[in-house]
Coordinates of C-alpha atoms and ligand atoms in Angstrom, one line a residue:
M279 CA -97.8 -86.7 -3.3
L280 CA -94.2 -85.5 -2.5
K281 CA -92.2 -84.8 -5.7
T282 CA -88.5 -85.4 -5.6
T283 CA -85.5 -86.4 -7.6
I284 CA -83.5 -89.7 -7.8
S285 CA -80.5 -88.0 -6.1
E286 CA -82.7 -87.2 -3.1
V287 CA -84.6 -90.5 -2.6
Y288 CA -82.3 -91.5 0.3
K289 CA -84.3 -89.0 2.4
Y290 CA -87.5 -90.9 1.8
V291 CA -86.9 -94.6 2.6
D292 CA -90.3 -96.4 3.1
Q293 CA -92.1 -93.3 1.9
E294 CA -94.2 -92.9 -1.3
V295 CA -92.9 -90.2 -3.7
K296 CA -93.4 -89.0 -7.2
I297 CA -90.5 -88.5 -9.7
G298 CA -90.5 -87.2 -13.2
A299 CA -88.3 -89.5 -15.2
W300 CA -87.4 -91.3 -18.5
V301 CA -87.5 -95.0 -19.1
A302 CA -83.9 -95.8 -19.9
N303 CA -84.5 -99.6 -20.2
K304 CA -87.1 -102.2 -19.3
R305 CA -87.4 -105.9 -18.5
S306 CA -90.6 -107.7 -17.8
S307 CA -92.2 -111.1 -17.4
G308 CA -95.7 -112.2 -16.7
K309 CA -95.5 -111.2 -13.0
I310 CA -92.9 -108.5 -12.6
A311 CA -91.6 -105.6 -14.6
F312 CA -88.2 -103.8 -13.9
L313 CA -87.9 -100.2 -15.2
Q314 CA -84.5 -98.5 -15.4
L315 CA -85.5 -95.0 -14.6
R316 CA -83.2 -91.9 -15.1
D317 CA -84.2 -88.2 -14.3
G318 CA -80.8 -86.5 -14.9
T319 CA -79.8 -86.5 -11.3
G320 CA -79.3 -90.3 -11.3
F321 CA -80.6 -93.8 -12.2
I322 CA -82.8 -96.0 -10.2
Q323 CA -84.6 -99.3 -10.7
G324 CA -88.4 -99.2 -10.5
V325 CA -90.0 -102.6 -9.6
V326 CA -93.6 -103.2 -10.7
V327 CA -95.2 -106.3 -9.1
K328 CA -98.3 -107.5 -10.9
S329 CA -100.0 -108.8 -7.7
D330 CA -99.3 -105.5 -5.8
V331 CA -100.7 -103.0 -8.2
P332 CA -103.9 -102.2 -10.1
E333 CA -104.0 -104.2 -13.5
E334 CA -103.7 -100.9 -15.6
V335 CA -100.6 -99.9 -13.8
F336 CA -98.9 -103.3 -14.5
Q337 CA -100.1 -103.2 -18.2
A338 CA -98.7 -99.5 -18.5
A339 CA -95.4 -100.7 -17.1
K340 CA -95.3 -103.5 -19.6
A341 CA -96.2 -101.3 -22.5
V342 CA -94.0 -98.3 -21.8
T343 CA -91.2 -97.9 -24.4
Q344 CA -87.6 -96.9 -24.1
E345 CA -87.1 -93.2 -23.4
S346 CA -90.7 -92.4 -22.8
S347 CA -91.1 -89.7 -20.3
V348 CA -93.2 -90.5 -17.2
Y349 CA -94.2 -89.4 -13.8
I350 CA -93.7 -92.4 -11.7
T351 CA -94.9 -92.9 -8.0
G352 CA -93.8 -95.6 -5.6
K353 CA -92.2 -96.4 -2.3
I354 CA -88.5 -96.0 -1.9
Q355 CA -86.6 -99.0 -0.5
K356 CA -83.0 -99.7 0.5
D357 CA -81.4 -102.1 -2.1
E358 CA -78.1 -103.5 -1.0
R359 CA -77.6 -105.3 -4.3
S360 CA -77.7 -102.1 -6.5
P361 CA -74.6 -99.8 -6.6
F362 CA -77.0 -96.9 -6.1
G363 CA -78.4 -98.4 -2.9
Y364 CA -82.1 -97.8 -3.4
E365 CA -84.9 -98.9 -5.6
M366 CA -88.6 -97.9 -6.1
L367 CA -91.5 -100.1 -5.5
V368 CA -93.8 -98.7 -8.1
T369 CA -97.5 -97.9 -7.4
G370 CA -98.3 -95.6 -10.3
I371 CA -97.2 -94.6 -13.8
E372 CA -98.4 -91.6 -15.8
V373 CA -96.9 -91.5 -19.3
I374 CA -96.1 -87.9 -20.3
Q375 CA -95.0 -88.7 -23.8
A376 CA -94.6 -92.1 -25.5
A377 CA -91.4 -92.5 -27.4
V378 CA -91.6 -94.6 -30.6
D379 CA -88.5 -96.4 -32.0
Y380 CA -85.8 -94.6 -29.9
P381 CA -82.7 -95.1 -32.2
I382 CA -80.1 -95.9 -29.6
T383 CA -81.1 -99.4 -28.3
P384 CA -79.1 -101.4 -25.8
K385 CA -77.3 -103.2 -28.5
E386 CA -73.8 -102.0 -29.9
H387 CA -73.7 -99.0 -32.2
G388 CA -70.8 -97.6 -34.1
T389 CA -69.2 -94.4 -33.1
E390 CA -70.2 -92.4 -36.2
F391 CA -73.9 -93.4 -35.6
L392 CA -73.6 -92.4 -31.9
M393 CA -72.0 -89.1 -32.8
D394 CA -74.8 -88.5 -35.3
H395 CA -77.2 -88.9 -32.4
R396 CA -75.1 -87.1 -29.8
H397 CA -78.3 -85.2 -28.8
L398 CA -79.8 -88.5 -27.6
W399 CA -76.6 -90.3 -26.8
L400 CA -75.9 -87.9 -23.9
R401 CA -78.7 -89.6 -22.1
S402 CA -76.8 -92.8 -21.7
R403 CA -75.4 -94.1 -18.4
R404 CA -71.7 -93.7 -19.7
Q405 CA -72.2 -90.3 -21.2
H406 CA -74.0 -89.1 -18.1
A407 CA -71.1 -90.2 -15.9
I408 CA -68.5 -88.4 -18.0
M409 CA -70.6 -85.2 -18.0
K410 CA -70.9 -85.4 -14.1
I411 CA -67.1 -85.8 -13.9
R412 CA -66.6 -82.9 -16.2
N413 CA -68.8 -80.7 -14.0
E414 CA -67.0 -81.9 -10.8
I415 CA -63.8 -80.7 -12.4
I416 CA -65.3 -77.3 -13.2
R417 CA -66.7 -77.1 -9.6
A418 CA -63.4 -78.0 -8.0
T419 CA -61.6 -75.5 -10.4
Y420 CA -63.7 -72.6 -9.2
E421 CA -63.2 -73.8 -5.6
F422 CA -59.4 -74.0 -5.9
F423 CA -58.8 -70.6 -7.5
N424 CA -61.3 -68.8 -5.4
E425 CA -59.8 -70.3 -2.2
Q426 CA -56.4 -69.1 -3.4
G427 CA -57.6 -65.6 -4.0
F428 CA -57.6 -65.6 -7.8
V429 CA -60.2 -63.3 -9.5
K430 CA -62.1 -64.8 -12.5
V431 CA -61.7 -62.5 -15.5
D432 CA -63.5 -63.1 -18.9
P433 CA -61.2 -62.4 -21.9
P434 CA -62.7 -61.6 -25.2
I435 CA -63.5 -64.3 -27.7
L436 CA -63.4 -62.1 -30.7
T437 CA -59.8 -60.8 -31.0
G438 CA -57.8 -58.8 -33.4
S439 CA -54.6 -60.8 -32.9
S440 CA -53.2 -64.3 -32.4
A441 CA -52.1 -65.6 -29.0
E442 CA -50.5 -69.0 -30.0
G443 CA -49.5 -68.5 -33.8
G444 CA -51.2 -67.9 -37.0
S445 CA -51.8 -71.0 -38.7
E446 CA -54.5 -72.4 -36.5
L447 CA -56.7 -69.3 -36.4
F448 CA -60.4 -69.2 -37.3
A449 CA -60.7 -66.0 -39.2
T450 CA -63.9 -64.1 -39.4
K451 CA -65.0 -60.5 -40.4
Y452 CA -65.6 -57.9 -37.6
F453 CA -67.5 -55.5 -39.8
D454 CA -64.7 -54.1 -42.0
E455 CA -61.8 -55.5 -39.9
D456 CA -60.3 -59.0 -39.7
A457 CA -60.9 -60.8 -36.6
Y458 CA -60.3 -64.3 -35.1
L459 CA -61.9 -66.5 -32.6
S460 CA -59.6 -66.7 -29.5
Q461 CA -57.1 -69.5 -29.4
S462 CA -56.2 -68.6 -25.8
G463 CA -57.2 -65.7 -23.5
Q464 CA -53.6 -65.4 -22.2
L465 CA -52.5 -62.1 -23.6
H466 CA -55.6 -60.3 -22.3
L467 CA -55.2 -62.1 -18.9
E468 CA -51.7 -60.8 -18.6
A469 CA -53.2 -57.3 -18.8
A470 CA -55.8 -58.4 -16.2
A471 CA -53.1 -59.8 -13.9
M472 CA -51.3 -56.3 -13.9
A473 CA -54.7 -54.9 -12.6
L474 CA -55.9 -57.7 -10.2
G475 CA -52.8 -59.8 -9.3
K476 CA -53.9 -63.3 -9.7
V477 CA -56.5 -64.0 -12.3
F478 CA -58.1 -66.9 -14.1
S479 CA -60.3 -67.6 -17.0
F480 CA -62.5 -70.4 -18.0
G481 CA -63.8 -70.2 -21.5
P482 CA -64.0 -71.7 -25.0
T483 CA -61.1 -71.6 -27.3
F484 CA -60.8 -72.4 -31.0
R485 CA -58.2 -74.1 -33.1
A486 CA -58.5 -74.5 -36.8
E487 CA -56.2 -77.6 -36.4
K488 CA -56.6 -80.2 -39.2
S489 CA -55.6 -82.9 -36.6
K490 CA -57.6 -86.0 -36.5
T491 CA -56.4 -87.5 -33.2
R492 CA -58.1 -88.6 -30.0
R493 CA -56.6 -85.5 -28.2
H494 CA -57.8 -82.7 -30.6
L495 CA -60.9 -80.8 -30.8
I496 CA -61.6 -77.7 -32.9
E497 CA -63.6 -76.0 -30.0
F498 CA -62.4 -76.8 -26.5
W499 CA -62.5 -75.3 -23.0
M500 CA -59.5 -73.9 -21.3
I501 CA -58.7 -72.9 -17.7
E502 CA -56.1 -70.2 -17.8
P503 CA -54.5 -68.8 -14.5
E504 CA -52.2 -65.8 -14.9
M505 CA -50.2 -64.6 -11.7
A506 CA -48.2 -61.2 -11.2
F507 CA -44.9 -61.7 -9.4
Y508 CA -44.9 -65.5 -9.9
D509 CA -41.8 -67.0 -11.6
H510 CA -41.4 -70.4 -13.4
E511 CA -41.0 -72.3 -10.3
D512 CA -44.0 -70.7 -8.4
N513 CA -46.1 -71.5 -11.6
L514 CA -45.2 -75.3 -11.4
K515 CA -46.3 -75.3 -7.8
V516 CA -49.8 -73.9 -8.6
Q517 CA -50.2 -76.4 -11.4
E518 CA -49.4 -79.5 -9.4
E519 CA -51.6 -78.3 -6.5
Y520 CA -54.5 -77.5 -8.8
V521 CA -54.3 -80.8 -10.7
S522 CA -54.1 -82.7 -7.3
H523 CA -57.1 -81.0 -6.0
I524 CA -59.3 -81.7 -9.1
V525 CA -58.2 -85.3 -9.1
Q526 CA -58.9 -85.8 -5.4
S527 CA -62.2 -84.0 -5.7
V528 CA -63.4 -86.4 -8.4
L529 CA -62.4 -89.2 -6.3
K530 CA -64.3 -88.0 -3.4
N531 CA -67.4 -86.7 -5.1
C532 CA -67.9 -89.0 -8.3
E533 CA -67.4 -92.5 -6.8
L534 CA -70.5 -93.8 -8.6
E535 CA -69.5 -92.2 -11.9
L536 CA -66.0 -93.6 -11.8
K537 CA -67.5 -97.0 -11.1
T538 CA -69.9 -96.7 -14.0
L539 CA -66.9 -96.0 -16.2
G540 CA -64.9 -98.9 -14.8
R541 CA -62.1 -96.4 -13.9
D542 CA -59.1 -97.9 -12.1
T543 CA -59.1 -95.4 -9.2
S544 CA -55.9 -96.7 -7.5
K545 CA -54.0 -94.9 -10.4
L546 CA -55.8 -91.7 -9.5
E547 CA -55.3 -91.9 -5.8
Q548 CA -51.6 -91.5 -6.3
I549 CA -52.0 -88.1 -7.9
K550 CA -50.8 -85.8 -5.2
A551 CA -48.2 -82.9 -5.4
P552 CA -45.3 -82.7 -5.9
F553 CA -45.0 -84.1 -9.6
P554 CA -41.8 -85.2 -11.1
R555 CA -40.0 -82.8 -13.5
I556 CA -37.5 -83.5 -16.3
T557 CA -36.0 -81.0 -18.7
Y558 CA -36.4 -81.2 -22.5
D559 CA -32.7 -82.1 -22.7
E560 CA -33.3 -85.1 -20.3
A561 CA -36.4 -86.0 -22.4
I562 CA -34.4 -86.3 -25.6
K563 CA -31.7 -88.4 -23.9
F564 CA -34.3 -90.7 -22.4
L565 CA -36.0 -91.1 -25.8
H566 CA -32.6 -92.0 -27.4
E567 CA -32.0 -94.5 -24.8
K568 CA -35.4 -96.0 -25.4
G569 CA -34.6 -96.3 -29.1
F570 CA -36.6 -93.3 -30.4
D571 CA -34.0 -92.2 -33.2
D572 CA -36.6 -90.3 -35.1
V573 CA -36.4 -87.2 -32.6
Q574 CA -33.5 -84.8 -32.4
W575 CA -32.7 -81.8 -30.1
G576 CA -34.9 -79.0 -31.4
D577 CA -37.8 -81.2 -32.6
D578 CA -41.2 -81.0 -31.0
L579 CA -42.2 -84.2 -29.0
G580 CA -45.1 -86.2 -30.6
A581 CA -47.7 -88.3 -28.9
P582 CA -45.6 -91.5 -28.9
H583 CA -42.7 -89.7 -27.2
E584 CA -45.0 -88.1 -24.6
T585 CA -46.4 -91.5 -23.9
A586 CA -43.1 -93.1 -23.6
I587 CA -41.9 -90.5 -21.1
A588 CA -45.2 -90.6 -19.1
E589 CA -45.0 -94.4 -18.8
S590 CA -41.9 -94.0 -16.4
Y591 CA -44.1 -92.3 -13.8
D592 CA -47.4 -92.9 -12.0
K593 CA -48.0 -89.2 -11.7
P594 CA -48.2 -86.4 -14.3
V595 CA -44.6 -85.3 -15.3
F596 CA -43.5 -81.7 -16.2
I597 CA -41.3 -81.5 -19.2
T598 CA -39.5 -78.1 -18.8
H599 CA -37.0 -75.9 -20.8
Y600 CA -38.1 -76.5 -24.3
P601 CA -36.0 -75.0 -27.1
T602 CA -37.1 -71.3 -27.7
S603 CA -37.7 -71.9 -31.3
L604 CA -40.4 -74.4 -30.6
K605 CA -42.4 -72.2 -28.3
A606 CA -44.6 -69.0 -28.5
F607 CA -42.9 -65.6 -28.9
Y608 CA -43.9 -64.4 -25.4
M609 CA -42.0 -67.1 -23.2
Q610 CA -39.1 -66.0 -21.1
P611 CA -35.8 -67.3 -22.2
D612 CA -33.7 -69.0 -19.5
P613 CA -31.3 -66.3 -18.4
N614 CA -28.5 -68.9 -18.2
R615 CA -29.2 -70.5 -21.5
E616 CA -30.9 -68.3 -24.1
E617 CA -31.8 -71.2 -26.5
V618 CA -34.4 -72.6 -24.0
V619 CA -37.3 -71.0 -22.3
L620 CA -38.7 -71.1 -18.7
C621 CA -41.9 -73.2 -19.7
A622 CA -43.4 -76.5 -19.0
D623 CA -45.8 -79.0 -20.6
L624 CA -47.6 -81.3 -18.0
I625 CA -48.0 -84.6 -19.4
A626 CA -50.8 -86.9 -17.9
P627 CA -50.1 -90.5 -17.1
E628 CA -51.5 -93.5 -19.0
G629 CA -51.0 -92.1 -22.4
Y630 CA -53.4 -89.1 -22.2
G631 CA -50.7 -86.5 -23.3
E632 CA -50.2 -82.9 -22.6
I633 CA -52.9 -81.4 -20.4
I634 CA -51.2 -78.1 -19.5
G635 CA -48.9 -75.7 -21.4
G636 CA -47.5 -72.9 -19.4
S637 CA -44.6 -70.5 -19.0
E638 CA -43.0 -67.5 -17.3
R639 CA -43.7 -64.4 -19.6
I640 CA -41.1 -62.1 -20.9
H641 CA -41.5 -58.9 -18.9
D642 CA -38.7 -56.8 -20.5
Y643 CA -39.8 -54.2 -22.9
E644 CA -36.9 -54.4 -25.4
L645 CA -36.7 -58.2 -25.4
M646 CA -40.6 -58.6 -26.0
K647 CA -40.3 -56.0 -28.9
Q648 CA -37.5 -58.0 -30.4
R649 CA -39.5 -61.3 -30.1
I650 CA -42.5 -59.8 -31.7
E651 CA -40.3 -58.6 -34.6
E652 CA -38.5 -61.9 -35.0
N653 CA -41.8 -63.7 -35.2
N654 CA -43.0 -61.3 -38.0
L655 CA -45.9 -60.2 -35.9
D656 CA -47.4 -56.7 -36.4
L657 CA -46.1 -54.2 -33.7
D658 CA -49.4 -52.2 -34.1
T659 CA -51.6 -55.1 -33.4
Y660 CA -49.6 -55.9 -30.3
K661 CA -49.1 -52.3 -29.1
W662 CA -51.3 -52.7 -26.1
Y663 CA -49.6 -56.0 -25.2
L664 CA -46.2 -54.3 -25.4
E665 CA -47.4 -51.3 -23.3
L666 CA -47.8 -53.8 -20.4
R667 CA -44.0 -54.0 -20.4
K668 CA -43.7 -50.2 -20.3
Y669 CA -45.8 -49.3 -17.2
G670 CA -44.7 -51.2 -14.1
S671 CA -43.7 -54.4 -15.7
V672 CA -43.2 -57.3 -13.4
P673 CA -42.1 -61.0 -13.7
H674 CA -45.3 -63.1 -14.2
S675 CA -46.4 -66.6 -15.2
G676 CA -49.4 -68.5 -16.2
F677 CA -50.7 -71.7 -17.8
G678 CA -53.6 -73.2 -19.6
L679 CA -55.2 -76.5 -18.8
G680 CA -57.3 -78.2 -21.4
L681 CA -60.5 -79.3 -19.8
E682 CA -61.4 -82.1 -22.2
R683 CA -58.1 -83.9 -22.1
T684 CA -58.2 -83.7 -18.4
V685 CA -61.8 -85.1 -18.2
A686 CA -60.6 -87.9 -20.6
W687 CA -57.7 -88.8 -18.3
I688 CA -59.5 -88.7 -15.0
S689 CA -62.6 -90.6 -16.5
G690 CA -60.3 -93.1 -18.3
V691 CA -62.1 -92.3 -21.5
E692 CA -60.1 -93.1 -24.7
H693 CA -61.1 -90.0 -27.0
V694 CA -61.8 -86.4 -26.2
R695 CA -65.0 -86.4 -28.3
E696 CA -67.0 -88.0 -25.4
T697 CA -65.7 -85.4 -22.9
I698 CA -67.6 -82.4 -24.3
P699 CA -71.4 -82.3 -24.7
F700 CA -71.3 -81.4 -28.5
P701 CA -67.9 -82.1 -29.9
R702 CA -66.6 -79.9 -32.7
L703 CA -64.3 -82.1 -34.8
I704 CA -62.6 -81.7 -38.1
N705 CA -65.7 -83.3 -39.9
R706 CA -68.3 -82.7 -37.4
L707 CA -70.5 -79.6 -36.8
Y708 CA -73.7 -81.7 -36.3
P709 CA -75.6 -81.9 -34.0
Ligands
4AD801 O1 -50.4 -75.5 -24.9 P1 -51.4 -74.5 -25.4 O2 -51.6 -74.3 -26.8 O3 -51.1 -73.2 -24.5 C1 -51.8 -72.0 -24.7 O4 -52.7 -71.8 -25.4 C2 -51.4 -71.0 -23.6 N1 -51.6 -69.6 -24.2 C3 -52.0 -71.2 -22.3 C4 -51.4 -70.2 -21.3 O5 -50.2 -70.3 -20.8 N2 -52.4 -69.4 -20.7 O6 -52.9 -75.0 -24.8 C5 -53.0 -75.3 -23.5 C6 -53.8 -76.7 -23.3 C7 -53.0 -77.9 -23.9 O7 -52.0 -78.4 -22.9 C8 -54.2 -78.9 -24.0 O8 -54.5 -79.5 -22.8 C9 -55.3 -78.0 -24.5 O9 -55.0 -76.7 -24.1 N3 -55.3 -78.0 -26.0 C10 -56.3 -78.7 -26.6 N4 -57.3 -79.5 -26.2 C11 -58.1 -80.1 -27.1 N5 -58.0 -79.9 -28.3 C12 -57.0 -79.0 -28.9 N6 -56.9 -78.8 -30.3 C13 -56.2 -78.5 -28.0 N7 -55.1 -77.6 -28.1 C14 -54.6 -77.4 -26.9
MG802 MG1 -49.1 -76.8 -25.8

């Protein structure tokens, strides 16, 4: 018997095939049983008709329990009514392992219960769709940067210095030395850009942030491009083209998944470069006009502020030129206005908040040294980073896109905890 997967059944219409699967759900009457089958590649309905199969096959179908593993055989048929387009007319069932009392039933469960059962919850249709969209964003990311001539570089995860500020660091011991889990690969990527021109990394990052919001994870994945000879303006162009590419790729390749999630795709269709830009000054002025009296020039923008700004646009919006005092030590001050930096945060539409932080980097040796000292950072620790400004320094820029926030936005999922297989949250290290 020909063994295949659900994703490949379209090749075998009117043929009998064998599929290894799990029984996601089941309905049966005296004459017919409907098995919702899943195999990781997709979901298909198996129909078992009592009068068409040996009695023991029908009895096996009626008895099989939720999440039992099976080898199922049957004839593939076109099915116009299902969103998938095919169903299987079952001819045989071989139970591999019978599951007893699967904890996640088709009824409603609370989020904490589901999070405690994340190792099983991942099997559900909705979680499956989110993980497939996550995977498509990763695939489209490699496609985009490879096509643009970037070299993938892997910065270290154990570091001796902080990239984004000390308070959110996970400290550990590196034999006798103090070490930290990486908050961002950026500093090492700057070194790599001076060797390879245009580079990008994709890896895990760690922030010991005690934030309990729908946008914060303790461990998250970041895509970080870094480009030699690119200024602030060049940097924004890469960002809007990259984000447009991943959104359009998901629309093209994840139609079924977006449907499963009930995503309003008309909102995503509009996501095409160029994206609107406003300065931090304009953002503050806009917020005051909207009645946000709680924020003054020099204050960081909170989630409600970002959402209010994003609501005026149907595309992601860049907020540029933040006050120097709010941003990391390495950002290039605006030559015309030292109190702001050549940076941008990209705010996603529909209240999903900041998905990218980026900037032009300081390339002048003396200025970088001064900024390190002003920020009370240790010159010895940053010696190698400063040396990049000593030997053939060039203007360069880069950014970091948070994968989970991007998945949340594109999938239309409320909370980032559902966008990573095993979320690390302030109170969660299990499973
Ligand atoms: O704005 P951030 O902190 O920027 C950097 O780390 C730069 N060094 C990146 C660079 O220029 N190479 O973080 C970048 C993005 C944010 O815009 C957000 O999408 C995501 O990373 N992010 C988080 N995502 C989930 N949970 C958290 N705690 C996050 N913190 C940042
Ligand atoms: Mg940021």
